[in-house]
Short mmCIF file of C-alpha atoms and ligand atoms in Angstrom, two decimals:
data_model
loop_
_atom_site.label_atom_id
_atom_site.label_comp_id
_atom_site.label_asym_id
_atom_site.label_seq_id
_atom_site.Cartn_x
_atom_site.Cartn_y
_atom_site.Cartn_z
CA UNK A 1 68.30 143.27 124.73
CA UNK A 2 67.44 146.18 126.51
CA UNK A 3 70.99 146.16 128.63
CA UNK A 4 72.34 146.41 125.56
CA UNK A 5 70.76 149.11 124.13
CA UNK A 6 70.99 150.94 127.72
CA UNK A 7 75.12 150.47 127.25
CA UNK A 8 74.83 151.99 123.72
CA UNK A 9 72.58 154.22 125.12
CA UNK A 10 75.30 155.95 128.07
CA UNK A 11 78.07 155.21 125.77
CA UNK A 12 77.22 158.09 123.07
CA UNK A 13 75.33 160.10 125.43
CA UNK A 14 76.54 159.77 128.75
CA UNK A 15 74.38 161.12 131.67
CA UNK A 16 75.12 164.99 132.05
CA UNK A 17 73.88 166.82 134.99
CA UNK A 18 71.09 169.63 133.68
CA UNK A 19 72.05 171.71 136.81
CA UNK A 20 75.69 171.98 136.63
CA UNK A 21 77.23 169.88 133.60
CA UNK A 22 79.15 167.49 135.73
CA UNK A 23 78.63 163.91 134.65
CA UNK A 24 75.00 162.48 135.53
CA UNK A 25 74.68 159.20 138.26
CA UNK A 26 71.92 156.03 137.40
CA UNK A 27 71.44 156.89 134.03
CA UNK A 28 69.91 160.13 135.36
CA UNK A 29 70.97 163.56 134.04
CA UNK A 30 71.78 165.03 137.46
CA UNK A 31 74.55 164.98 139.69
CA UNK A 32 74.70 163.42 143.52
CA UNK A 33 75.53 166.70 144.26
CA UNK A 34 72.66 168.41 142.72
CA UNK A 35 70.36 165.57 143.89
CA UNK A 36 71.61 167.02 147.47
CA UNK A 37 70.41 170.60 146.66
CA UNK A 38 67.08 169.92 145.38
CA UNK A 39 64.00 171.62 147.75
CA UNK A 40 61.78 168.62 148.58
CA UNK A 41 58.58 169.81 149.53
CA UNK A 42 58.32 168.26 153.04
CA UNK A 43 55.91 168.57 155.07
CA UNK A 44 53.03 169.76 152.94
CA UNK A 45 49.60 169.79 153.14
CA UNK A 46 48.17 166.58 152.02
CA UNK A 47 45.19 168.28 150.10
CA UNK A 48 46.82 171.26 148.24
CA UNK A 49 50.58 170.18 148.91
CA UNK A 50 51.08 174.00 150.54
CA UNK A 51 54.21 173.92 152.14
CA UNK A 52 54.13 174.01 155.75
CA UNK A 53 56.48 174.80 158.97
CA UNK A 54 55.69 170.99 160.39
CA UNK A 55 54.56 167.60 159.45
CA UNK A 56 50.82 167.37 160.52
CA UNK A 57 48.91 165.09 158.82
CA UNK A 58 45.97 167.30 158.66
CA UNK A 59 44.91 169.85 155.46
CA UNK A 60 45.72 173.12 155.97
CA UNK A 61 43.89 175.83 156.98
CA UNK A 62 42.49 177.26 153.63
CA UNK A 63 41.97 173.53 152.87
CA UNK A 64 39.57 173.21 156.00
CA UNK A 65 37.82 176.18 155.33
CA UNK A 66 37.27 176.03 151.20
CA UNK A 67 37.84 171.87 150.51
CA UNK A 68 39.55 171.85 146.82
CA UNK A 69 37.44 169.95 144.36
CA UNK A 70 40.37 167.33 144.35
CA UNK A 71 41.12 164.84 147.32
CA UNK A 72 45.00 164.98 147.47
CA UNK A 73 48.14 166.60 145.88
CA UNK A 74 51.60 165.67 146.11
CA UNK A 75 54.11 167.93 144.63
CA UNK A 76 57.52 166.90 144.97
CA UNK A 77 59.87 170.07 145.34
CA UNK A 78 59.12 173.48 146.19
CA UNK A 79 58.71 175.92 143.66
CA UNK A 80 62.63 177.29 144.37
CA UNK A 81 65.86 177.36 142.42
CA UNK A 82 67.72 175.14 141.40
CA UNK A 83 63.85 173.54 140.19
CA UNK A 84 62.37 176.90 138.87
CA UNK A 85 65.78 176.48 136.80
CA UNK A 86 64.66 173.05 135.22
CA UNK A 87 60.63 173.73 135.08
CA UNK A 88 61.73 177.44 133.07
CA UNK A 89 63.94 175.60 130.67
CA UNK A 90 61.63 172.87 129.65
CA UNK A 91 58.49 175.14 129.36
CA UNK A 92 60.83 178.40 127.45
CA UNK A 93 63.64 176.95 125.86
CA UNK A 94 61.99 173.07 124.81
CA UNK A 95 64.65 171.85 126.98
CA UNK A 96 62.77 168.04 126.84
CA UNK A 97 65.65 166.37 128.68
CA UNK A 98 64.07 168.26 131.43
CA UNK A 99 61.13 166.57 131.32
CA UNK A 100 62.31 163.29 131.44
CA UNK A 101 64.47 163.89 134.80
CA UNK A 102 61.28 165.77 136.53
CA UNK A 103 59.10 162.85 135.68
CA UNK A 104 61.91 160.57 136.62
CA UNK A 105 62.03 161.51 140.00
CA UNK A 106 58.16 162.00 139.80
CA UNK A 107 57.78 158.28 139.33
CA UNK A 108 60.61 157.38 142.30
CA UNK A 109 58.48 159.42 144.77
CA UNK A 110 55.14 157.89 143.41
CA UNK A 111 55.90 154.41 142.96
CA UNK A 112 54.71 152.77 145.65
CA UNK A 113 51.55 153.53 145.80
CA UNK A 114 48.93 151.55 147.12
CA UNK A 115 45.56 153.02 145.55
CA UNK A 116 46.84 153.79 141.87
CA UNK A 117 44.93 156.04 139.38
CA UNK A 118 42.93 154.50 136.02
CA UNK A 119 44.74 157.04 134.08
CA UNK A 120 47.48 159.88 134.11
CA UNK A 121 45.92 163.57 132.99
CA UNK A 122 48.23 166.35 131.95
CA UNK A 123 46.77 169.54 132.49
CA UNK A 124 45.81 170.71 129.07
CA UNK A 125 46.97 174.07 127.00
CA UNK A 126 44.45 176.27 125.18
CA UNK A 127 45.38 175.02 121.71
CA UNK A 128 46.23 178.99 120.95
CA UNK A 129 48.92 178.31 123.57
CA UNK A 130 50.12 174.65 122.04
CA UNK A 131 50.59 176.19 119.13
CA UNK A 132 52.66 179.13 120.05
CA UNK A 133 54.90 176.66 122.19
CA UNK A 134 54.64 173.78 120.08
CA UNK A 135 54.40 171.17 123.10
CA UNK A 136 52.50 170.87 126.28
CA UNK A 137 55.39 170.65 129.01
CA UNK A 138 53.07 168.55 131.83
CA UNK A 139 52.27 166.29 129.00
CA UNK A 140 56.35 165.71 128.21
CA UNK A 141 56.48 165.02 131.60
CA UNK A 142 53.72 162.81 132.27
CA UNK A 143 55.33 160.60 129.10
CA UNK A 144 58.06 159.34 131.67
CA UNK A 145 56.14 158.84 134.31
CA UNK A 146 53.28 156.95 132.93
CA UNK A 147 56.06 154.90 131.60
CA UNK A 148 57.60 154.19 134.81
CA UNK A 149 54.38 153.50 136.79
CA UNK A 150 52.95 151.75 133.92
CA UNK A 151 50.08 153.83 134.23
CA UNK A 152 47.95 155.29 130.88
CA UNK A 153 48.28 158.94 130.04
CA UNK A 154 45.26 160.79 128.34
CA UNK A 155 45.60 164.20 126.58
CA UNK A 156 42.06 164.02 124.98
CA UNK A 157 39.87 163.54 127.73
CA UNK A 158 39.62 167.34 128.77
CA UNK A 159 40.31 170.31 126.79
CA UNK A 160 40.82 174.10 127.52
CA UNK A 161 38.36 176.22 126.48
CA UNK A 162 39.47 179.82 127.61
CA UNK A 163 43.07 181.03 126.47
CA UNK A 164 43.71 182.66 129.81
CA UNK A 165 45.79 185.21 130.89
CA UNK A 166 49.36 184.15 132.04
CA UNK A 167 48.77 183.09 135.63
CA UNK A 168 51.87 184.27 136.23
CA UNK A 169 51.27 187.71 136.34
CA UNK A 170 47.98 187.78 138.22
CA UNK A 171 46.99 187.30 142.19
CA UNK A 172 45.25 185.15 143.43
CA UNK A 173 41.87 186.32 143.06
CA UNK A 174 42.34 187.22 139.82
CA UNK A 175 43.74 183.80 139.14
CA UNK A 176 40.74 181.98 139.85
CA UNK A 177 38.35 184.79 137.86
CA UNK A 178 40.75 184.26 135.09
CA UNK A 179 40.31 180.12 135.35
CA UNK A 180 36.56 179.66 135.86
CA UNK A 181 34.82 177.15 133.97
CA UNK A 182 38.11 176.85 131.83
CA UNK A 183 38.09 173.03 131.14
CA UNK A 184 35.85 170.66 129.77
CA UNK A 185 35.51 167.11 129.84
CA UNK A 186 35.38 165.85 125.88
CA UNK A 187 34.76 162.27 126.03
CA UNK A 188 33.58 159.60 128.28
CA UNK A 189 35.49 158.45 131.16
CA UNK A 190 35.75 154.90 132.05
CA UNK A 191 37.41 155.85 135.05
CA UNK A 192 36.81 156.39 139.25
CA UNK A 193 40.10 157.67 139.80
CA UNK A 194 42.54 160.12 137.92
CA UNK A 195 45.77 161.90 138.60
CA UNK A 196 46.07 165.49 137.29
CA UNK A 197 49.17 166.15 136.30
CA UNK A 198 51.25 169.55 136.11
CA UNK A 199 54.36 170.83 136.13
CA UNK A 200 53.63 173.81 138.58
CA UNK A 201 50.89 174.32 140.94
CA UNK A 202 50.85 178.21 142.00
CA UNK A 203 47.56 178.47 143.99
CA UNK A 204 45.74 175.87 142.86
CA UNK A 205 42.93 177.44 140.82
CA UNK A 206 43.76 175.80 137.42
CA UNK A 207 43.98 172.13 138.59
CA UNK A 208 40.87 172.56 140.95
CA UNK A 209 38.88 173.98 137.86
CA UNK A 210 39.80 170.76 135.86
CA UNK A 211 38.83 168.99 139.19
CA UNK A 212 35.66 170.34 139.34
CA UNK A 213 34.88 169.47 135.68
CA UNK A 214 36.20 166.16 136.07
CA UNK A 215 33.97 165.38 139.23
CA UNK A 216 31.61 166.81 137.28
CA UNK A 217 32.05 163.91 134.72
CA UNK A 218 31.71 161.46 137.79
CA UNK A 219 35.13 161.37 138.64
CA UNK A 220 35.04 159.68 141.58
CA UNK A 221 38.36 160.25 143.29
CA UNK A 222 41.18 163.18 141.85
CA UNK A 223 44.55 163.01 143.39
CA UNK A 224 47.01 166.14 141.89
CA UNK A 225 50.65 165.54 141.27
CA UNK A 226 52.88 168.09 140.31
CA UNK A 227 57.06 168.66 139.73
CA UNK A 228 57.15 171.69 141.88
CA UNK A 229 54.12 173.77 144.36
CA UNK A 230 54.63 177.57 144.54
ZN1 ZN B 301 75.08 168.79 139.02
ZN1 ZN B 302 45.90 172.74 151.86
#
C-alpha cells in the first residue's frame, strides 16, 4: 500500500534538488552532487556542537569553564552556504519542502541512537512572532524527524514569554540579556529526557535558557539537536 502510494507519489512530483534544480536521489529533494557540498559539522564539541580544528572528545573550552544547562548538542552542518541557503528559505520564504529534507537528514544522522529522548521539543516562537510568520520553522522540521525516529513531538510543553529582539542582529552578550528567563515550562512533564530542537544554534543562549527552565521542571537529561551551529 504504501509502495504504491510512494510510486504515485515520485511519479507527479519527482524528487527535485532544493539547491540546484537537478533531479533529487532516494526520494530526497537533493542532488548526489549537492549531498557532496554540504558542510558537516565534524568535529564539534560534544556539549555546544562549536565547531572545532580536531576531533577531541572533550567539551570545549567555554564549555569547561561555563557548563551549558543542557548535556549534549549535535548539530549536523555548519552554519555555511549552501545550508544558510535552505534554513533562510524555509524560515523567509515558507519554503516547507525545506523542512522536510533538513529533518530528513536530521533523522539519518540521529537514528541510531542508543539512549533516545521521551519526547522531541521545538524551540518555541513568541506567539507575536508565530503570527507574523504564520509557522514555527524548528517545529516543521521536527514533524519529519519525529516521524522518522518514531519519537513524540511537543509544541505545548514550553512557551515563550518575551518577544525578543532578533538574535540576529545582537552579540553575544547582548544575546543572552536579550534571552533571560524567556521560556517557561506550561504543563507537566512526564519525561527524564528531552531533545530541544532548532533549526539554528548561534551561541547557544536561547536553547540553554529553555534548558534551564526545563531542568528546572526536573528535566533530568537535555540533549540539543539542531540543522545547522553558527
Ligand atoms: Zn543539486
Ligand atoms: Zn562547547
Amino acid at each position: 500500500m504504501n509502495n504504491w502510494l510512494d510510486i504515485i507519489q515520485d511519479w507527479l512530483f519527482p524528487p527535485t534538488c532544493l539547491l540546484c534544480g537537478d533531479a533529487g536521489t532516494e526520494r530526497r529533494d537533493l542532488c548526489a552532487a549537492c549531498a557532496e557540498s554540504l558542510p558537516i559539522n565534524f568535529p564539534a564539541c560534544p556539549r555546544c556542537a562549536l565547531p572545532l580544528p580536531v576531533a577531541t572528545g572533550i567539551p570545549c573550552g567555554n564549555c569547561q569553564k561555563h557548563p551549558p544547562a543542557y548535556d549534549s548538542s549535535l548539530a549536523l552542518f555548519r552554519y555555511e552556504e549552501p545550508v544558510r541557503h535552505l534554513i533562510h528559505a524555509l524560515k523567509f520564504h515558507s519554503r516547507y519542502a525545506c523542512a522536510r529534507l533538513l529533518g530528513d537528514m536530521l533523522a539519518d544522522r540521529l537514528a541510531n541512537l542508543d539512549d533516545k529522548p521521551g519526547v522531541i521539543i521545538p524551540v518555541p516562537l513568541h506567539p507575536s512572532r508565530y503570527r507574523q510568520r504564520g509557522y514555527n520553522q524548528s517545529l516543521e522540521i521536527a514533524r519529519t524527524l519525529a516521524h522518522r525516529l518514531e519519537l513524540p513531538l511537543d509544541y505545548r510543553i514550553c512557551t515563550r514569554l518575551v518577544a525578543t529582539q532578533a538574535q540576529t542582529e545582537l552579540t553575544a552578550e547582548q544575546r543572552r540579556r536579550n534571552i533571560k528567563k524567556a521560556f517557561a515550562v506550561t504543563k507537566p512533564l512526564p519525561f527524564s529526557h528531552v531533545a530541544i530542537l532548532d533549526d539554528v544554534v548561534t551561541t547557544g543562549a536561547t536553547v540553554n535558557e529553555l534548558a534551564k527552565a526545563l531542568r528546572e521542571a526536573g528535566v533530568q537529561r537535555i540533549d540539543v539537536w539542531a540543522c545547522a551551529r553558527a
